[in-house]
PDB file of C-alpha atoms in Angstrom:
ATOM      1  CA  MET A   1       0.000   0.000   0.000  1.00 41.00           C
ATOM      2  CA  SER A   2       1.342   3.406  -0.938  1.00 43.00           C
ATOM      3  CA  ASN A   3      -0.049   6.635   0.422  1.00 48.00           C
ATOM      4  CA  THR A   4       3.108   8.730   0.829  1.00 44.00           C
ATOM      5  CA  GLN A   5       3.314  10.473  -2.534  1.00 46.00           C
ATOM      6  CA  ALA A   6       3.269  14.225  -2.973  1.00 50.00           C
ATOM      7  CA  ARG A   7      -0.120  15.775  -2.336  1.00 65.00           C
ATOM      8  CA  VAL A   8      -2.220  16.328  -5.461  1.00 75.00           C
ATOM      9  CA  PRO A   9      -5.002  18.946  -5.187  1.00 86.00           C
ATOM     10  CA  LEU A  10      -8.460  17.436  -5.530  1.00 95.00           C
ATOM     11  CA  LYS A  11     -10.267  18.278  -8.735  1.00 94.00           C
ATOM     12  CA  ALA A  12     -13.634  17.411 -10.203  1.00 95.00           C
ATOM     13  CA  ARG A  13     -13.467  15.403 -13.429  1.00 96.00           C
ATOM     14  CA  PRO A  14     -16.589  16.225 -15.488  1.00 95.00           C
ATOM     15  CA  VAL A  15     -17.151  12.726 -16.827  1.00 97.00           C
ATOM     16  CA  SER A  16     -19.980  11.503 -19.013  1.00 96.00           C
ATOM     17  CA  PHE A  17     -21.179   8.012 -19.906  1.00 97.00           C
ATOM     18  CA  SER A  18     -23.299   6.533 -22.689  1.00 97.00           C
ATOM     19  CA  TRP A  19     -25.689   3.872 -21.449  1.00 97.00           C
ATOM     20  CA  ASP A  20     -27.183   2.791 -24.786  1.00 95.00           C
ATOM     21  CA  GLY A  21     -25.342  -0.546 -24.833  1.00 96.00           C
ATOM     22  CA  THR A  22     -25.640  -1.409 -21.133  1.00 98.00           C
ATOM     23  CA  PRO A  23     -28.091  -4.270 -20.478  1.00 97.00           C
ATOM     24  CA  LEU A  24     -30.414  -4.484 -17.503  1.00 97.00           C
ATOM     25  CA  HIS A  25     -28.308  -7.276 -15.997  1.00 98.00           C
ATOM     26  CA  TRP A  26     -24.917  -5.768 -16.651  1.00 98.00           C
ATOM     27  CA  VAL A  27     -23.261  -8.634 -14.761  1.00 98.00           C
ATOM     28  CA  PRO A  28     -24.308 -11.374 -17.232  1.00 98.00           C
ATOM     29  CA  GLY A  29     -26.639 -13.960 -15.758  1.00 97.00           C
ATOM     30  CA  ASP A  30     -26.490 -12.420 -12.284  1.00 98.00           C
ATOM     31  CA  PRO A  31     -29.371 -10.065 -11.502  1.00 98.00           C
ATOM     32  CA  PHE A  32     -28.647 -10.159  -7.765  1.00 98.00           C
ATOM     33  CA  THR A  33     -25.089  -8.811  -8.078  1.00 98.00           C
ATOM     34  CA  THR A  34     -26.258  -6.321 -10.699  1.00 98.00           C
ATOM     35  CA  HIS A  35     -29.065  -4.957  -8.541  1.00 97.00           C
ATOM     36  CA  THR A  36     -27.118  -4.955  -5.285  1.00 98.00           C
ATOM     37  CA  ILE A  37     -24.545  -2.677  -6.900  1.00 98.00           C
ATOM     38  CA  ASN A  38     -27.291  -0.736  -8.692  1.00 97.00           C
ATOM     39  CA  VAL A  39     -28.486   0.482  -5.289  1.00 96.00           C
ATOM     40  CA  LEU A  40     -25.605   2.976  -5.547  1.00 94.00           C
ATOM     41  CA  HIS A  41     -27.537   4.750  -8.305  1.00 95.00           C
ATOM     42  CA  LEU A  42     -30.466   5.161  -5.905  1.00 92.00           C
ATOM     43  CA  LEU A  43     -28.583   6.220  -2.779  1.00 93.00           C
ATOM     44  CA  LEU A  44     -25.742   8.345  -4.084  1.00 91.00           C
ATOM     45  CA  PRO A  45     -27.463  11.180  -5.977  1.00 92.00           C
ATOM     46  CA  ALA A  46     -29.491  12.304  -2.944  1.00 93.00           C
ATOM     47  CA  GLY A  47     -26.739  11.486  -0.465  1.00 94.00           C
ATOM     48  CA  GLU A  48     -24.009  13.353  -2.277  1.00 95.00           C
ATOM     49  CA  ARG A  49     -26.213  16.389  -2.902  1.00 95.00           C
ATOM     50  CA  TRP A  50     -26.730  16.375   0.874  1.00 96.00           C
ATOM     51  CA  PHE A  51     -22.950  16.160   1.426  1.00 97.00           C
ATOM     52  CA  VAL A  52     -22.490  19.238  -0.738  1.00 96.00           C
ATOM     53  CA  ARG A  53     -25.152  21.270   1.116  1.00 96.00           C
ATOM     54  CA  VAL A  54     -23.737  20.388   4.539  1.00 97.00           C
ATOM     55  CA  TYR A  55     -20.155  21.146   3.531  1.00 97.00           C
ATOM     56  CA  LYS A  56     -21.072  24.511   2.064  1.00 97.00           C
ATOM     57  CA  GLN A  57     -22.472  25.378   5.500  1.00 96.00           C
ATOM     58  CA  ALA A  58     -19.262  24.160   7.141  1.00 97.00           C
ATOM     59  CA  LEU A  59     -16.884  26.128   4.887  1.00 97.00           C
ATOM     60  CA  PRO A  60     -17.046  29.394   6.917  1.00 96.00           C
ATOM     61  CA  LEU A  61     -15.924  27.479  10.031  1.00 97.00           C
ATOM     62  CA  ILE A  62     -12.726  26.095   8.494  1.00 98.00           C
ATOM     63  CA  ARG A  63      -9.602  27.840   9.792  1.00 97.00           C
ATOM     64  CA  ASP A  64      -7.002  25.824   7.874  1.00 97.00           C
ATOM     65  CA  ALA A  65      -6.307  26.950   4.288  1.00 97.00           C
ATOM     66  CA  ARG A  66      -5.211  23.529   3.046  1.00 97.00           C
ATOM     67  CA  LEU A  67      -8.231  21.775   4.520  1.00 97.00           C
ATOM     68  CA  ARG A  68     -10.499  24.418   3.034  1.00 97.00           C
ATOM     69  CA  GLU A  69      -8.980  23.747  -0.391  1.00 97.00           C
ATOM     70  CA  ASP A  70      -9.531  20.011   0.070  1.00 97.00           C
ATOM     71  CA  VAL A  71     -13.153  20.528   1.127  1.00 98.00           C
ATOM     72  CA  ILE A  72     -13.820  22.649  -1.964  1.00 97.00           C
ATOM     73  CA  GLY A  73     -12.283  19.920  -4.119  1.00 97.00           C
ATOM     74  CA  PHE A  74     -14.383  17.317  -2.294  1.00 97.00           C
ATOM     75  CA  ILE A  75     -17.540  19.333  -2.957  1.00 97.00           C
ATOM     76  CA  GLY A  76     -16.722  19.469  -6.666  1.00 97.00           C
ATOM     77  CA  GLN A  77     -16.088  15.742  -6.913  1.00 97.00           C
ATOM     78  CA  GLU A  78     -19.227  14.801  -4.984  1.00 97.00           C
ATOM     79  CA  ALA A  79     -21.392  17.029  -7.171  1.00 96.00           C
ATOM     80  CA  VAL A  80     -20.157  15.202 -10.279  1.00 97.00           C
ATOM     81  CA  HIS A  81     -20.663  11.799  -8.594  1.00 97.00           C
ATOM     82  CA  SER A  82     -24.271  12.691  -7.863  1.00 96.00           C
ATOM     83  CA  GLN A  83     -24.932  13.730 -11.449  1.00 96.00           C
ATOM     84  CA  ALA A  84     -23.208  10.679 -12.974  1.00 97.00           C
ATOM     85  CA  HIS A  85     -25.254   8.183 -10.957  1.00 96.00           C
ATOM     86  CA  ASP A  86     -28.450  10.170 -11.462  1.00 95.00           C
ATOM     87  CA  GLU A  87     -28.027   9.796 -15.229  1.00 96.00           C
ATOM     88  CA  VAL A  88     -28.268   5.999 -14.949  1.00 97.00           C
ATOM     89  CA  LEU A  89     -31.858   6.174 -13.687  1.00 96.00           C
ATOM     90  CA  PRO A  90     -33.534   7.127 -17.019  1.00 96.00           C
ATOM     91  CA  HIS A  91     -31.773   4.157 -18.632  1.00 97.00           C
ATOM     92  CA  LEU A  92     -33.216   1.831 -15.979  1.00 96.00           C
ATOM     93  CA  ARG A  93     -36.680   3.219 -16.701  1.00 96.00           C
ATOM     94  CA  GLU A  94     -36.193   2.539 -20.410  1.00 96.00           C
ATOM     95  CA  LEU A  95     -35.369  -1.066 -19.536  1.00 96.00           C
ATOM     96  CA  GLY A  96     -38.619  -1.374 -17.565  1.00 95.00           C
ATOM     97  CA  LEU A  97     -37.394  -0.800 -14.011  1.00 95.00           C
ATOM     98  CA  ASP A  98     -38.695   2.470 -12.570  1.00 94.00           C
ATOM     99  CA  PRO A  99     -36.781   3.356  -9.377  1.00 94.00           C
ATOM    100  CA  THR A 100     -38.973   6.367  -8.477  1.00 93.00           C
ATOM    101  CA  PRO A 101     -40.815   4.765  -5.506  1.00 92.00           C
ATOM    102  CA  TYR A 102     -37.516   3.972  -3.822  1.00 93.00           C
ATOM    103  CA  THR A 103     -35.674   7.183  -4.707  1.00 93.00           C
ATOM    104  CA  ALA A 104     -38.569   9.176  -3.228  1.00 93.00           C
ATOM    105  CA  GLN A 105     -37.898   7.458   0.116  1.00 92.00           C
ATOM    106  CA  VAL A 106     -34.161   8.155  -0.139  1.00 94.00           C
ATOM    107  CA  ASP A 107     -34.851  11.811  -0.948  1.00 93.00           C
ATOM    108  CA  TRP A 108     -37.036  12.050   2.151  1.00 93.00           C
ATOM    109  CA  PHE A 109     -34.290  10.499   4.282  1.00 93.00           C
ATOM    110  CA  PHE A 110     -31.629  13.007   3.248  1.00 94.00           C
ATOM    111  CA  GLU A 111     -33.754  16.105   2.650  1.00 91.00           C
ATOM    112  CA  LYS A 112     -36.191  15.834   5.543  1.00 91.00           C
ATOM    113  CA  LEU A 113     -34.744  13.578   8.233  1.00 91.00           C
ATOM    114  CA  LEU A 114     -31.146  14.810   7.804  1.00 92.00           C
ATOM    115  CA  GLY A 115     -31.875  18.143   6.161  1.00 90.00           C
ATOM    116  CA  ASP A 116     -31.670  21.667   7.517  1.00 90.00           C
ATOM    117  CA  ARG A 117     -33.825  22.373  10.535  1.00 85.00           C
ATOM    118  CA  THR A 118     -35.314  25.564  11.891  1.00 79.00           C
ATOM    119  CA  LEU A 119     -33.034  25.940  14.905  1.00 77.00           C
ATOM    120  CA  PRO A 120     -32.015  29.045  16.811  1.00 77.00           C
ATOM    121  CA  PRO A 121     -28.552  30.365  15.916  1.00 81.00           C
ATOM    122  CA  GLY A 122     -25.669  29.485  18.170  1.00 82.00           C
ATOM    123  CA  ARG A 123     -25.114  26.158  19.894  1.00 89.00           C
ATOM    124  CA  PRO A 124     -28.243  24.294  18.620  1.00 91.00           C
ATOM    125  CA  ARG A 125     -27.517  25.104  14.990  1.00 92.00           C
ATOM    126  CA  ARG A 126     -23.812  24.306  15.364  1.00 94.00           C
ATOM    127  CA  TRP A 127     -24.661  21.005  17.113  1.00 95.00           C
ATOM    128  CA  TRP A 128     -26.818  19.880  14.173  1.00 96.00           C
ATOM    129  CA  LEU A 129     -24.126  20.869  11.682  1.00 97.00           C
ATOM    130  CA  LEU A 130     -21.449  18.936  13.615  1.00 97.00           C
ATOM    131  CA  GLU A 131     -23.697  15.888  13.861  1.00 97.00           C
ATOM    132  CA  ARG A 132     -24.062  15.838  10.086  1.00 97.00           C
ATOM    133  CA  VAL A 133     -20.351  16.461   9.483  1.00 98.00           C
ATOM    134  CA  ALA A 134     -19.627  13.446  11.710  1.00 98.00           C
ATOM    135  CA  LEU A 135     -22.221  11.360   9.864  1.00 98.00           C
ATOM    136  CA  ILE A 136     -20.546  12.179   6.565  1.00 98.00           C
ATOM    137  CA  ALA A 137     -17.171  11.120   7.974  1.00 98.00           C
ATOM    138  CA  ALA A 138     -18.660   7.745   8.923  1.00 97.00           C
ATOM    139  CA  ILE A 139     -20.335   7.311   5.537  1.00 97.00           C
ATOM    140  CA  GLU A 140     -17.122   8.252   3.742  1.00 97.00           C
ATOM    141  CA  HIS A 141     -15.334   5.456   5.600  1.00 97.00           C
ATOM    142  CA  TYR A 142     -17.624   3.042   3.767  1.00 96.00           C
ATOM    143  CA  THR A 143     -17.511   4.791   0.403  1.00 96.00           C
ATOM    144  CA  ALA A 144     -13.698   4.567   0.583  1.00 97.00           C
ATOM    145  CA  PHE A 145     -14.007   0.894   1.574  1.00 97.00           C
ATOM    146  CA  LEU A 146     -16.267   0.262  -1.420  1.00 97.00           C
ATOM    147  CA  GLY A 147     -14.021   2.298  -3.711  1.00 97.00           C
ATOM    148  CA  ASN A 148     -11.018   0.240  -2.712  1.00 97.00           C
ATOM    149  CA  TRP A 149     -13.028  -2.958  -3.192  1.00 98.00           C
ATOM    150  CA  VAL A 150     -14.252  -2.159  -6.712  1.00 98.00           C
ATOM    151  CA  LEU A 151     -10.764  -1.132  -7.862  1.00 98.00           C
ATOM    152  CA  ASN A 152      -9.653  -4.656  -6.975  1.00 98.00           C
ATOM    153  CA  ALA A 153     -12.797  -6.594  -7.962  1.00 98.00           C
ATOM    154  CA  GLY A 154     -11.276  -8.542 -10.832  1.00 98.00           C
ATOM    155  CA  GLU A 155     -14.040 -11.159 -10.685  1.00 98.00           C
ATOM    156  CA  LEU A 156     -16.437  -8.613 -12.205  1.00 98.00           C
ATOM    157  CA  ASP A 157     -14.174  -8.420 -15.261  1.00 98.00           C
ATOM    158  CA  ARG A 158     -13.884 -12.205 -15.451  1.00 98.00           C
ATOM    159  CA  ARG A 159     -17.694 -12.509 -15.397  1.00 98.00           C
ATOM    160  CA  GLY A 160     -17.969 -10.116 -18.346  1.00 98.00           C
ATOM    161  CA  ALA A 161     -19.492  -7.118 -16.526  1.00 98.00           C
ATOM    162  CA  ASP A 162     -20.427  -4.194 -18.768  1.00 98.00           C
ATOM    163  CA  PRO A 163     -17.281  -2.077 -19.269  1.00 98.00           C
ATOM    164  CA  VAL A 164     -19.118   1.268 -19.158  1.00 98.00           C
ATOM    165  CA  MET A 165     -20.711   0.443 -15.809  1.00 98.00           C
ATOM    166  CA  LEU A 166     -17.380  -0.814 -14.485  1.00 98.00           C
ATOM    167  CA  ASP A 167     -15.728   2.440 -15.539  1.00 98.00           C
ATOM    168  CA  LEU A 168     -18.396   4.475 -13.733  1.00 98.00           C
ATOM    169  CA  LEU A 169     -17.925   2.422 -10.581  1.00 98.00           C
ATOM    170  CA  ARG A 170     -14.133   2.468 -10.701  1.00 98.00           C
ATOM    171  CA  TRP A 171     -13.843   6.157 -11.616  1.00 98.00           C
ATOM    172  CA  HIS A 172     -16.109   6.930  -8.664  1.00 98.00           C
ATOM    173  CA  GLY A 173     -14.333   4.447  -6.410  1.00 98.00           C
ATOM    174  CA  ALA A 174     -10.929   5.881  -7.297  1.00 98.00           C
ATOM    175  CA  GLU A 175     -12.065   9.403  -6.389  1.00 98.00           C
ATOM    176  CA  GLU A 176     -13.476   8.094  -3.106  1.00 97.00           C
ATOM    177  CA  VAL A 177     -10.059   6.637  -2.295  1.00 98.00           C
ATOM    178  CA  GLU A 178      -8.373   9.836  -3.492  1.00 97.00           C
ATOM    179  CA  HIS A 179     -10.385  12.085  -1.148  1.00 97.00           C
ATOM    180  CA  ARG A 180     -10.967   9.543   1.630  1.00 97.00           C
ATOM    181  CA  SER A 181      -9.292  11.637   4.355  1.00 97.00           C
ATOM    182  CA  VAL A 182     -11.175  14.895   3.775  1.00 98.00           C
ATOM    183  CA  ALA A 183     -14.403  14.132   5.642  1.00 98.00           C
ATOM    184  CA  PHE A 184     -12.623  12.715   8.688  1.00 98.00           C
ATOM    185  CA  GLU A 185     -10.153  15.601   8.808  1.00 98.00           C
ATOM    186  CA  LEU A 186     -12.979  18.135   8.574  1.00 98.00           C
ATOM    187  CA  PHE A 187     -14.784  16.408  11.445  1.00 98.00           C
ATOM    188  CA  THR A 188     -11.556  16.382  13.480  1.00 98.00           C
ATOM    189  CA  HIS A 189     -10.917  20.048  12.676  1.00 98.00           C
ATOM    190  CA  LEU A 190     -14.388  21.194  13.742  1.00 98.00           C
ATOM    191  CA  ASP A 191     -14.979  18.823  16.646  1.00 97.00           C
ATOM    192  CA  GLY A 192     -13.273  15.422  16.787  1.00 96.00           C
ATOM    193  CA  SER A 193     -15.270  14.126  19.748  1.00 97.00           C
ATOM    194  CA  TYR A 194     -14.772  10.369  20.017  1.00 98.00           C
ATOM    195  CA  ARG A 195     -18.224   9.920  21.544  1.00 97.00           C
ATOM    196  CA  ARG A 196     -19.767  11.742  18.593  1.00 98.00           C
ATOM    197  CA  ARG A 197     -17.720   9.628  16.178  1.00 97.00           C
ATOM    198  CA  VAL A 198     -19.006   6.401  17.740  1.00 97.00           C
ATOM    199  CA  ARG A 199     -22.598   7.601  17.967  1.00 97.00           C
ATOM    200  CA  THR A 200     -22.788   8.843  14.401  1.00 97.00           C
ATOM    201  CA  TRP A 201     -21.014   5.737  13.095  1.00 97.00           C
ATOM    202  CA  ALA A 202     -23.782   3.605  14.638  1.00 97.00           C
ATOM    203  CA  THR A 203     -26.419   5.784  12.973  1.00 96.00           C
ATOM    204  CA  ALA A 204     -24.680   5.785   9.595  1.00 96.00           C
ATOM    205  CA  PHE A 205     -23.963   2.035   9.585  1.00 96.00           C
ATOM    206  CA  THR A 206     -27.522   1.136  10.565  1.00 96.00           C
ATOM    207  CA  ALA A 207     -28.993   3.481   7.938  1.00 94.00           C
ATOM    208  CA  LEU A 208     -26.704   2.219   5.169  1.00 94.00           C
ATOM    209  CA  VAL A 209     -27.479  -1.451   5.891  1.00 94.00           C
ATOM    210  CA  PHE A 210     -31.219  -0.735   6.059  1.00 94.00           C
ATOM    211  CA  LEU A 211     -31.323   1.350   2.882  1.00 95.00           C
ATOM    212  CA  TRP A 212     -29.070  -0.993   0.913  1.00 95.00           C
ATOM    213  CA  GLN A 213     -30.989  -4.176   1.669  1.00 95.00           C
ATOM    214  CA  ARG A 214     -34.246  -2.346   1.029  1.00 95.00           C
ATOM    215  CA  GLY A 215     -32.949  -1.110  -2.328  1.00 96.00           C
ATOM    216  CA  ALA A 216     -31.728  -4.566  -3.399  1.00 97.00           C
ATOM    217  CA  ARG A 217     -35.095  -6.066  -2.482  1.00 96.00           C
ATOM    218  CA  PHE A 218     -36.882  -3.322  -4.404  1.00 96.00           C
ATOM    219  CA  PHE A 219     -34.842  -3.957  -7.548  1.00 97.00           C
ATOM    220  CA  MET A 220     -35.229  -7.739  -7.399  1.00 97.00           C
ATOM    221  CA  ALA A 221     -38.973  -7.519  -6.756  1.00 96.00           C
ATOM    222  CA  ASN A 222     -39.544  -5.033  -9.591  1.00 96.00           C
ATOM    223  CA  ASP A 223     -37.182  -6.458 -12.206  1.00 97.00           C
ATOM    224  CA  PRO A 224     -39.495  -7.074 -15.209  1.00 96.00           C
ATOM    225  CA  THR A 225     -37.512 -10.176 -16.245  1.00 96.00           C
ATOM    226  CA  LEU A 226     -37.848 -11.958 -12.888  1.00 96.00           C
ATOM    227  CA  THR A 227     -40.783 -13.683 -11.233  1.00 94.00           C
ATOM    228  CA  GLY A 228     -40.742 -13.514  -7.461  1.00 91.00           C
ATOM    229  CA  GLY A 229     -37.228 -12.078  -7.369  1.00 94.00           C
ATOM    230  CA  LYS A 230     -35.782 -11.888  -3.860  1.00 95.00           C
ATOM    231  CA  ALA A 231     -32.636 -10.564  -2.205  1.00 96.00           C
ATOM    232  CA  THR A 232     -31.279 -12.431   0.813  1.00 95.00           C
ATOM    233  CA  PHE A 233     -28.275 -12.106   3.083  1.00 95.00           C
ATOM    234  CA  LYS A 234     -27.167 -15.563   1.945  1.00 97.00           C
ATOM    235  CA  ASP A 235     -27.043 -14.288  -1.652  1.00 97.00           C
ATOM    236  CA  PHE A 236     -24.921 -11.356  -0.497  1.00 97.00           C
ATOM    237  CA  HIS A 237     -22.577 -13.555   1.533  1.00 97.00           C
ATOM    238  CA  ASP A 238     -22.168 -16.043  -1.321  1.00 98.00           C
ATOM    239  CA  ARG A 239     -21.380 -13.315  -3.866  1.00 98.00           C
ATOM    240  CA  GLY A 240     -18.859 -11.875  -1.427  1.00 98.00           C
ATOM    241  CA  ARG A 241     -17.095 -15.239  -1.221  1.00 97.00           C
ATOM    242  CA  GLN A 242     -16.997 -15.303  -5.038  1.00 98.00           C
ATOM    243  CA  GLY A 243     -15.507 -11.795  -5.228  1.00 98.00           C
ATOM    244  CA  LEU A 244     -18.541 -10.297  -6.955  1.00 98.00           C
ATOM    245  CA  LEU A 245     -19.527  -8.190  -3.926  1.00 98.00           C
ATOM    246  CA  PRO A 246     -17.600  -7.017  -0.850  1.00 97.00           C
ATOM    247  CA  GLY A 247     -16.890  -9.844   1.558  1.00 97.00           C
ATOM    248  CA  THR A 248     -18.965  -9.978   4.730  1.00 96.00           C
ATOM    249  CA  GLY A 249     -15.854 -10.535   6.842  1.00 96.00           C
ATOM    250  CA  ASP A 250     -14.049  -7.601   5.240  1.00 96.00           C
ATOM    251  CA  MET A 251     -16.998  -5.335   5.989  1.00 95.00           C
ATOM    252  CA  LEU A 252     -17.163  -6.451   9.612  1.00 95.00           C
ATOM    253  CA  ARG A 253     -13.408  -5.951  10.067  1.00 95.00           C
ATOM    254  CA  SER A 254     -13.776  -2.380   8.817  1.00 96.00           C
ATOM    255  CA  ILE A 255     -15.864  -1.511  11.897  1.00 96.00           C
ATOM    256  CA  PRO A 256     -13.171  -1.724  14.602  1.00 97.00           C
ATOM    257  CA  ARG A 257     -10.758   0.117  12.309  1.00 96.00           C
ATOM    258  CA  TYR A 258     -13.059   3.141  12.190  1.00 97.00           C
ATOM    259  CA  LEU A 259     -13.832   2.944  15.907  1.00 97.00           C
ATOM    260  CA  SER A 260     -10.173   2.782  16.901  1.00 97.00           C
ATOM    261  CA  ARG A 261      -8.972   5.976  18.563  1.00 96.00           C
ATOM    262  CA  ALA A 262      -5.891   5.780  16.299  1.00 96.00           C
ATOM    263  CA  TYR A 263      -7.961   5.616  13.102  1.00 97.00           C
ATOM    264  CA  HIS A 264      -7.117   7.753  10.095  1.00 97.00           C
ATOM    265  CA  PRO A 265      -8.533   7.156   6.592  1.00 97.00           C
ATOM    266  CA  SER A 266      -5.045   7.146   5.053  1.00 94.00           C
ATOM    267  CA  GLN A 267      -4.827   3.611   6.447  1.00 88.00           C
ATOM    268  CA  GLU A 268      -7.512   2.560   3.946  1.00 90.00           C
ATOM    269  CA  GLY A 269      -6.910   1.997   0.245  1.00 94.00           C
ATOM    270  CA  ASP A 270      -4.021   2.959  -2.016  1.00 96.00           C
ATOM    271  CA  THR A 271      -3.712   6.482  -3.364  1.00 96.00           C
ATOM    272  CA  GLU A 272      -1.331   5.502  -6.135  1.00 96.00           C
ATOM    273  CA  GLN A 273      -3.658   2.763  -7.326  1.00 97.00           C
ATOM    274  CA  ALA A 274      -6.574   5.211  -7.389  1.00 97.00           C
ATOM    275  CA  LEU A 275      -4.665   7.819  -9.373  1.00 97.00           C
ATOM    276  CA  ALA A 276      -3.323   5.139 -11.715  1.00 98.00           C
ATOM    277  CA  TYR A 277      -6.888   4.104 -12.557  1.00 98.00           C
ATOM    278  CA  LEU A 278      -7.977   7.707 -13.064  1.00 97.00           C
ATOM    279  CA  ALA A 279      -5.091   8.105 -15.532  1.00 97.00           C
ATOM    280  CA  VAL A 280      -6.527   5.338 -17.752  1.00 98.00           C
ATOM    281  CA  SER A 281     -10.277   5.503 -17.053  1.00 98.00           C
ATOM    282  CA  PRO A 282     -12.050   6.046 -20.403  1.00 97.00           C
ATOM    283  CA  ALA A 283     -14.473   8.546 -18.872  1.00 97.00           C
ATOM    284  CA  ALA A 284     -11.844  10.445 -16.868  1.00 97.00           C
ATOM    285  CA  THR A 285      -9.363  10.665 -19.761  1.00 97.00           C
ATOM    286  CA  ALA A 286     -12.130  11.841 -22.103  1.00 96.00           C
ATOM    287  CA  ALA A 287     -13.004  14.539 -19.563  1.00 94.00           C
ATOM    288  CA  GLU A 288      -9.335  15.597 -19.471  1.00 92.00           C
ATOM    289  CA  ARG A 289      -9.248  15.863 -23.273  1.00 92.00           C
ATOM    290  CA  ARG A 290     -12.421  17.981 -23.304  1.00 90.00           C
ATOM    291  CA  ALA A 291     -10.979  20.259 -20.648  1.00 85.00           C
ATOM    292  CA  ALA A 292      -7.738  20.640 -22.619  1.00 81.00           C
TER     293      ALA A 292
END
């Protein structure tokens, strides 16, 4: 693992993807793996728009110039992530799978339950902002975990997964690894309370597990090519053992790492590997050429 290279400023890469040739089951013959990963397209647009709104509120509180620069870069990358995943949803509708009933629930979760509240200025308003900054740090631990996983998920290639979808996932995963320290360092800069870190981790982990399994079940139940499609934990565990999804054991071992008092996100993933993928990603290199 290599994370000691010279610091590279974070930048948004305005990627675009064409979904015309991507089938409904883009992992051939495996709707469960396809739809479990497809939940990203349901969760991330609303979640990352929420990240951006919260971080814009936090910017005036940042007293470190370098961290402020990183947060601005993070905001730019997350805005593009949200848009890229959002653009998959019309393609799913064209293939007969309308995600609107589920995305409406996700929008409510981020916009209403975790959205801005009418609070008096001062300590109550700052408390709610810090709670959400800590939640984002916990969520980013798992997005970095997933980013590192998909960069190394060679079994998806061996099973013939759609190359455009793989590029979307790996471009996004590489940027998650690239900026994996920003959310935790912002939380540490503004607060850093260990009790808050533990409390918000429990909230974030519970919400992610609930929303993800609910999304996978929604996709399997509404897939127009399946009759009585179901999503079970056994399916997830088995695909993890095959390398098609993150391993259950790996996910469980990520918990004590985040809860360790010595935790820092630089311990997760490989910066050089992430940047190496971004240097060859079809979408990212095309964005570089357009910018040039």
